PDB file of N, CA and C in Angstrom:
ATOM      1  N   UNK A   3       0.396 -25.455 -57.903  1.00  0.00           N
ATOM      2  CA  UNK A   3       0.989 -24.274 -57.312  1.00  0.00           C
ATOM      3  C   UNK A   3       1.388 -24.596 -55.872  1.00  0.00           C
ATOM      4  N   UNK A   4       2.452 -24.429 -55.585  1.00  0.00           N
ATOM      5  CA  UNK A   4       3.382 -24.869 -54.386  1.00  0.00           C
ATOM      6  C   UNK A   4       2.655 -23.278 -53.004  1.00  0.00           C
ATOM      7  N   UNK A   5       2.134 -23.739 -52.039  1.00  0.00           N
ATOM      8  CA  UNK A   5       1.998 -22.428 -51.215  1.00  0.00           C
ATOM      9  C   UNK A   5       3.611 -21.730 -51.236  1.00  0.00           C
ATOM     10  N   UNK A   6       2.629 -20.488 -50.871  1.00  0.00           N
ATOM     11  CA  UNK A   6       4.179 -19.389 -50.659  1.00  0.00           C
ATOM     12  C   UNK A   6       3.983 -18.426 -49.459  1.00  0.00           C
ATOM     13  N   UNK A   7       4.800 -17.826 -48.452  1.00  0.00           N
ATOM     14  CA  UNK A   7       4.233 -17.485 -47.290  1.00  0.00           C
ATOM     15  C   UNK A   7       5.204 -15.922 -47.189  1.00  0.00           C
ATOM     16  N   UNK A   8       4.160 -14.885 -47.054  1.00  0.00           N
ATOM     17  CA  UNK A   8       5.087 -13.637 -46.793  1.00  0.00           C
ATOM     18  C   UNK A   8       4.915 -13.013 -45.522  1.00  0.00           C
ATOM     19  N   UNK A   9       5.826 -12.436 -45.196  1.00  0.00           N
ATOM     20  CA  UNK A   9       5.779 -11.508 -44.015  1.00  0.00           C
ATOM     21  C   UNK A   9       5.388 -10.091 -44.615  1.00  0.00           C
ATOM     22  N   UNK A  10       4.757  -9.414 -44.196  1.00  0.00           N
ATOM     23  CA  UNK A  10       4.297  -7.560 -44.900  1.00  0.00           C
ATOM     24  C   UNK A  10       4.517  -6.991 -43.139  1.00  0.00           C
ATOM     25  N   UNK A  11       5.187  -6.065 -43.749  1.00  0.00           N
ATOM     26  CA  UNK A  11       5.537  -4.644 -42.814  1.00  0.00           C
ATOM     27  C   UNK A  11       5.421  -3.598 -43.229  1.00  0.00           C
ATOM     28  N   UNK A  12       4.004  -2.659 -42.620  1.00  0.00           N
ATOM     29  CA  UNK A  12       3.527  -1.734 -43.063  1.00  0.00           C
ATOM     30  C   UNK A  12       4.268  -0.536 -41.999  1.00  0.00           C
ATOM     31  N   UNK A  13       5.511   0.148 -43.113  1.00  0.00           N
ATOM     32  CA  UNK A  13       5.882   1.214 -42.241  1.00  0.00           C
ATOM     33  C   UNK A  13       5.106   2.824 -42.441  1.00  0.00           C
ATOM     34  N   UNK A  14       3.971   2.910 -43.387  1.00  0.00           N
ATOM     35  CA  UNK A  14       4.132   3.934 -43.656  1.00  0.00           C
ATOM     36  C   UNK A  14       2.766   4.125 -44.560  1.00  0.00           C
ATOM     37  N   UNK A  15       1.956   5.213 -44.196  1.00  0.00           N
ATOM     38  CA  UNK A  15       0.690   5.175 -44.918  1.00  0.00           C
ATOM     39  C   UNK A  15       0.104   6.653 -46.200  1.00  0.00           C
ATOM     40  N   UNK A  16       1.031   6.999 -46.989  1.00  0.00           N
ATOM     41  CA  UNK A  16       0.744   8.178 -47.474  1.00  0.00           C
ATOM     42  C   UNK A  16       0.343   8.299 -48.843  1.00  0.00           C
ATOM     43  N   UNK A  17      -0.481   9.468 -49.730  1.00  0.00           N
ATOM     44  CA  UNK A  17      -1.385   9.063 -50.534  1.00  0.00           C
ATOM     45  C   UNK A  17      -2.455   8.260 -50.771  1.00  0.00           C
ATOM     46  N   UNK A  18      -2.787   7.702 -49.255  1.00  0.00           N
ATOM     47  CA  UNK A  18      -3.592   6.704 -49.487  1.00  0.00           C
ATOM     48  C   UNK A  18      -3.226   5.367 -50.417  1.00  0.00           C
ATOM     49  N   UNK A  19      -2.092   4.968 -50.113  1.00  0.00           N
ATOM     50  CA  UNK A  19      -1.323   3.793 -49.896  1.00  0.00           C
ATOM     51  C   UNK A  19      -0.622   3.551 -48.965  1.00  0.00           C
ATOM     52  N   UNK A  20      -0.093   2.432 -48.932  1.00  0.00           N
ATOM     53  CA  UNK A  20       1.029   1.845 -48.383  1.00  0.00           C
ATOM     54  C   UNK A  20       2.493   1.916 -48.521  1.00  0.00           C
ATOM     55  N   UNK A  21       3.525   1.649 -47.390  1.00  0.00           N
ATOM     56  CA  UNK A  21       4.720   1.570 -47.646  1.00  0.00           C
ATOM     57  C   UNK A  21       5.154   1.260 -46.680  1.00  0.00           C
ATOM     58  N   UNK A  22       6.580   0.148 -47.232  1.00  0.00           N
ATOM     59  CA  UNK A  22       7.006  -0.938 -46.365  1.00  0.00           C
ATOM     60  C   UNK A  22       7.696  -1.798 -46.992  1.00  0.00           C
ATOM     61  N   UNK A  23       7.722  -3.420 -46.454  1.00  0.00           N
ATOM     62  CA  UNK A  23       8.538  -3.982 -46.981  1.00  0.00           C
ATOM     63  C   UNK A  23       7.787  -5.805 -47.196  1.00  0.00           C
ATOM     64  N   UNK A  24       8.048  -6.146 -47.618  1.00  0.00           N
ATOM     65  CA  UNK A  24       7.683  -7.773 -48.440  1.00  0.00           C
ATOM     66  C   UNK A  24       8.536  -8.762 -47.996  1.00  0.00           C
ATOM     67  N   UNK A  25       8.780  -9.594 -46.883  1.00  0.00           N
ATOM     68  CA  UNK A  25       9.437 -10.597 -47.002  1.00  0.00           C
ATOM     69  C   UNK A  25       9.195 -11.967 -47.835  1.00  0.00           C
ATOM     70  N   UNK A  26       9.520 -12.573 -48.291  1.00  0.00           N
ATOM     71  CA  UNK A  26       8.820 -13.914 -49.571  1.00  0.00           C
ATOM     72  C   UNK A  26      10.031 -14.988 -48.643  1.00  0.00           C
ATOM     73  N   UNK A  27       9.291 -16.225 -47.741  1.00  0.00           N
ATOM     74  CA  UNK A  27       9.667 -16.887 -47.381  1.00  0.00           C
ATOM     75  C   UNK A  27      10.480 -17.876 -47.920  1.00  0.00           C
ATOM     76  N   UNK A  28       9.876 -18.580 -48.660  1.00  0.00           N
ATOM     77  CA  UNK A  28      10.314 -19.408 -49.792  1.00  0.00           C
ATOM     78  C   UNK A  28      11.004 -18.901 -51.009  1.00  0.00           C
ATOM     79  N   UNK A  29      11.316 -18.020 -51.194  1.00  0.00           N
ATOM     80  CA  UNK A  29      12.633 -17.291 -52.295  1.00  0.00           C
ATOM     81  C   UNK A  29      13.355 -16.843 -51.304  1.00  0.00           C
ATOM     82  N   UNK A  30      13.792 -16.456 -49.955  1.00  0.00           N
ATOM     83  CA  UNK A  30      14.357 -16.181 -49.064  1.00  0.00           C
ATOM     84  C   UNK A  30      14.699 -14.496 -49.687  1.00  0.00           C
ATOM     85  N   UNK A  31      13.723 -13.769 -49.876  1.00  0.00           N
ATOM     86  CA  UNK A  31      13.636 -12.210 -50.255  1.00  0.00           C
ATOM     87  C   UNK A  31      13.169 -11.318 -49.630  1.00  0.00           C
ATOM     88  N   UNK A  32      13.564 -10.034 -49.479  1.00  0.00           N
ATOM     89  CA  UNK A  32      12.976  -9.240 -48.889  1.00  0.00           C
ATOM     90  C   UNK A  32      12.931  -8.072 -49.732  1.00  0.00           C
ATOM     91  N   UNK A  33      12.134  -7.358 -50.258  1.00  0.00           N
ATOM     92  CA  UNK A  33      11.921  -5.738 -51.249  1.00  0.00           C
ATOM     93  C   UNK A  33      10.775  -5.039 -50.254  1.00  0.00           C
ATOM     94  N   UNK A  34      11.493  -3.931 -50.359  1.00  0.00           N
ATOM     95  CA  UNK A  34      10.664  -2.051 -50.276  1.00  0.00           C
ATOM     96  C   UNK A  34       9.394  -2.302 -51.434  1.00  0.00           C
ATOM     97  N   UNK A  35       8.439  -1.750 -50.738  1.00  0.00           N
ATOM     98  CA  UNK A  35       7.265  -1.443 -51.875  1.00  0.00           C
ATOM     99  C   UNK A  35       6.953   0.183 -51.644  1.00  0.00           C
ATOM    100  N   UNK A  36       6.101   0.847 -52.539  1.00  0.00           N
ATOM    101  CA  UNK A  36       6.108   2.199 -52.096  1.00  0.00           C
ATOM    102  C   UNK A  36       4.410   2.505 -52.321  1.00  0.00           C
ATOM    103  N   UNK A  37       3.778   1.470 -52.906  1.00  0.00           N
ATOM    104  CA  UNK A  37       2.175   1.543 -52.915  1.00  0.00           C
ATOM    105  C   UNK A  37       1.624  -0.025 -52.618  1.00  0.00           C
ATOM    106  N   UNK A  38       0.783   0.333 -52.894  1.00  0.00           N
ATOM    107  CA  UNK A  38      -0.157  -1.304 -52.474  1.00  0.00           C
ATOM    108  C   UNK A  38      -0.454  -1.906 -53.727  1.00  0.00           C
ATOM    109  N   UNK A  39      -0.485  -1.406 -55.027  1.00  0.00           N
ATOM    110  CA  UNK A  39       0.052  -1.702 -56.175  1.00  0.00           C
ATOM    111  C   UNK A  39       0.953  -2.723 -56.263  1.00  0.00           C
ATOM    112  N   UNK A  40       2.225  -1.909 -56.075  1.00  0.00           N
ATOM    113  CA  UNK A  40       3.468  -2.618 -56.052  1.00  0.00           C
ATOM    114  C   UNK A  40       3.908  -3.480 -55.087  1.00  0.00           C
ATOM    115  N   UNK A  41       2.941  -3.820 -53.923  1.00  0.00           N
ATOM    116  CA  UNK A  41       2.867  -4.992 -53.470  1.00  0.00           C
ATOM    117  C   UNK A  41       2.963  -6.007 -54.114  1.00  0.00           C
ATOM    118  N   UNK A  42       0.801  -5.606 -54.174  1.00  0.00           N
ATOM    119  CA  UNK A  42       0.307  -6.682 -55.199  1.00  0.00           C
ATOM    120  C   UNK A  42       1.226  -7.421 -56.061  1.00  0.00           C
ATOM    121  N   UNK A  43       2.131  -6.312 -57.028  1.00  0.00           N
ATOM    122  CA  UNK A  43       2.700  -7.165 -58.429  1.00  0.00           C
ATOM    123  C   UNK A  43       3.724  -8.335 -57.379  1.00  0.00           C
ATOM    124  N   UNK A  44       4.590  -7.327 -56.507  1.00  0.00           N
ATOM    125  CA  UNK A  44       5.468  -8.420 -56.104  1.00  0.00           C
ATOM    126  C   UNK A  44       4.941  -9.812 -55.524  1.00  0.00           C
ATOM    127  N   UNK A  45       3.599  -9.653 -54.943  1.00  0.00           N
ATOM    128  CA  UNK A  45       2.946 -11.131 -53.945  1.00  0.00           C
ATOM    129  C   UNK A  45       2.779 -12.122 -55.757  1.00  0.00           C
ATOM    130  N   UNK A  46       1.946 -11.844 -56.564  1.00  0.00           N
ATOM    131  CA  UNK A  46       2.063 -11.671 -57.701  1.00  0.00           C
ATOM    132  C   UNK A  46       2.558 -13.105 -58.605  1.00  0.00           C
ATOM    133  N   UNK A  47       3.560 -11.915 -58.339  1.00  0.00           N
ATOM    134  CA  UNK A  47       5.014 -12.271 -59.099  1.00  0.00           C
ATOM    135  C   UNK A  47       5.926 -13.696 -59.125  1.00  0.00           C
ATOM    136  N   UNK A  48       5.887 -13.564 -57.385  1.00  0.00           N
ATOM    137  CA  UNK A  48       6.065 -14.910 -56.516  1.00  0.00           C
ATOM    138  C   UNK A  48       5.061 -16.275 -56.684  1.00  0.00           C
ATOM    139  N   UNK A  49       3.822 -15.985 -56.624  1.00  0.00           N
ATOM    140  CA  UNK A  49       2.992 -16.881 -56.428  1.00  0.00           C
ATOM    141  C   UNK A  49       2.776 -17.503 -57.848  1.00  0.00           C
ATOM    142  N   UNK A  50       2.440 -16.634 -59.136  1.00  0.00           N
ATOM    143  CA  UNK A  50       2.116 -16.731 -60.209  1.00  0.00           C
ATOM    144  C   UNK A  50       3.414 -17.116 -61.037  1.00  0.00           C
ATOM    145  N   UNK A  51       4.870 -16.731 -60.852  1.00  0.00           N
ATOM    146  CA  UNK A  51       5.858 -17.309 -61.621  1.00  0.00           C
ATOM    147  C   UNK A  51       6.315 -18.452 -61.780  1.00  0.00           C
ATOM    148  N   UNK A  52       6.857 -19.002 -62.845  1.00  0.00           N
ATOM    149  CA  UNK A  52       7.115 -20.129 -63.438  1.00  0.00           C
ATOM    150  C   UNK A  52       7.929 -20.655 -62.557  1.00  0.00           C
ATOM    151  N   UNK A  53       7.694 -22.103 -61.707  1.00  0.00           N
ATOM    152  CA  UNK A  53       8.950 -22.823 -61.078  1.00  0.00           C
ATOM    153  C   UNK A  53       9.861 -22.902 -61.987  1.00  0.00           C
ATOM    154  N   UNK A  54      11.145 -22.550 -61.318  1.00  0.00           N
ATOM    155  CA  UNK A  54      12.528 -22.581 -61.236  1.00  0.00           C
ATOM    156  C   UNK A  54      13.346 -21.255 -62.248  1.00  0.00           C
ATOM    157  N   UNK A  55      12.246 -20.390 -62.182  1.00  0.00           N
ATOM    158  CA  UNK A  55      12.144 -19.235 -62.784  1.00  0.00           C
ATOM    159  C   UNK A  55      12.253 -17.857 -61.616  1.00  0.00           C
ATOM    160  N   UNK A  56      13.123 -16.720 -61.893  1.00  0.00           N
ATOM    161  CA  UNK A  56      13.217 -15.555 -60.943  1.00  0.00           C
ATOM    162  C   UNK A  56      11.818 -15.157 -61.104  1.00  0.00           C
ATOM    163  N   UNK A  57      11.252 -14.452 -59.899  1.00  0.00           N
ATOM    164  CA  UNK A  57      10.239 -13.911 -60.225  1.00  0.00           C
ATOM    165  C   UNK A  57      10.408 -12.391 -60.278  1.00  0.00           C
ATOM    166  N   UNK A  58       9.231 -11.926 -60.926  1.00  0.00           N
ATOM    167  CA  UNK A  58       9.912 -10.274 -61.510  1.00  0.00           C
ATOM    168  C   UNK A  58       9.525  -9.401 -60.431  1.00  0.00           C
ATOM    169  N   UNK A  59      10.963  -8.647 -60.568  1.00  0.00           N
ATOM    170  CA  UNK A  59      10.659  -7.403 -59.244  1.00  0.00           C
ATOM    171  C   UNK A  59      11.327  -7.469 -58.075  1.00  0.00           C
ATOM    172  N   UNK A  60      11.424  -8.703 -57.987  1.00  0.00           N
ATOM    173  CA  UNK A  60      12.719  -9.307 -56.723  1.00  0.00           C
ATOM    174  C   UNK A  60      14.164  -9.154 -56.409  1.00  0.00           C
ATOM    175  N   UNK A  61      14.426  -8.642 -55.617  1.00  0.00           N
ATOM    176  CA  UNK A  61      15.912  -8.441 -55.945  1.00  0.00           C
ATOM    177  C   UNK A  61      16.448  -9.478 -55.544  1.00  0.00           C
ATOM    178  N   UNK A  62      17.385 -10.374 -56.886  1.00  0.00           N
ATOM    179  CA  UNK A  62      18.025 -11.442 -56.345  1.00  0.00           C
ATOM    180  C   UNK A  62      19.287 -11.397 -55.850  1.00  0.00           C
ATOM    181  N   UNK A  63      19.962 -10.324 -55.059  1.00  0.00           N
ATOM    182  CA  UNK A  63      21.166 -10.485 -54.331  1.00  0.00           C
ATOM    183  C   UNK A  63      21.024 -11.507 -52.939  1.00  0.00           C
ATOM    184  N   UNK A  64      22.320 -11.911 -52.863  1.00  0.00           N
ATOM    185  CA  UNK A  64      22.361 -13.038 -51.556  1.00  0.00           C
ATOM    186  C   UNK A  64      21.573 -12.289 -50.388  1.00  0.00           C
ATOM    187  N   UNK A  65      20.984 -13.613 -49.524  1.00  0.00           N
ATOM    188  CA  UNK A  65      20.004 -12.914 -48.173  1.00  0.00           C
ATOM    189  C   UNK A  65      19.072 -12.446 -48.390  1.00  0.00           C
ATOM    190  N   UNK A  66      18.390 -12.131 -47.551  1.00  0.00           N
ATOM    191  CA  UNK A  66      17.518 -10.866 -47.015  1.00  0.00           C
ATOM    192  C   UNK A  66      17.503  -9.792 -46.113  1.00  0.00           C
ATOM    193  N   UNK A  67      18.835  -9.023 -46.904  1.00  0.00           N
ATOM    194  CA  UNK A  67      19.327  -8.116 -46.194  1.00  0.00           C
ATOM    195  C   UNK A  67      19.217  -6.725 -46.827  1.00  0.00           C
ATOM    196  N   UNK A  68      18.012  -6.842 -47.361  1.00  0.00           N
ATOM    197  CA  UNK A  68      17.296  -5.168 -48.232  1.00  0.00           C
ATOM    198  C   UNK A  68      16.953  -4.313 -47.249  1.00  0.00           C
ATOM    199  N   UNK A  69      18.081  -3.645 -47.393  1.00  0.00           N
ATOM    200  CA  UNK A  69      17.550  -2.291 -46.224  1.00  0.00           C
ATOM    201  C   UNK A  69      16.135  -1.461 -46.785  1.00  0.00           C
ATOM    202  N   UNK A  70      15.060  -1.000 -45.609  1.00  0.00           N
ATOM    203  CA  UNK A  70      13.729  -0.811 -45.898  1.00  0.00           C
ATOM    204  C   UNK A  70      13.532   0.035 -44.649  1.00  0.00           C
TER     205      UNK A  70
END
């Protein structure tokens, strides 16, 4: 398993979760999460998916320019 390195930006704390955004260094991605759940799957997703495989949940448009 290759390390993988994220940036987390916690804008927002309601229901007793989280909300914010996921940068994934190494897929050059950035996604909105809306719980700490849906973190999790995305850190996940990245770390646990098959090299040379999308990982699920990611939005693969060019950049990291996901407005959040």
């Amino acid at each position: 398993m290759k390390k993988q390195t994220f940036i987390l930006e916690v804008n927002d704390s309601q229901n007793e979760s989280w909300q914010g955004s996921v940068e994934w260094i190494q897929g050059e991605k950035k996604q909105p999460f809306r719980s700490v759940m849906e973190l999790l799957r995305l850190v996940d997703s990245a770390v646990c998916g098959e090299e040379g495989h999308l990982a699920a949940g990611w939005d693969f448009a060019e950049g990291m320019d996901a407005d959040v």
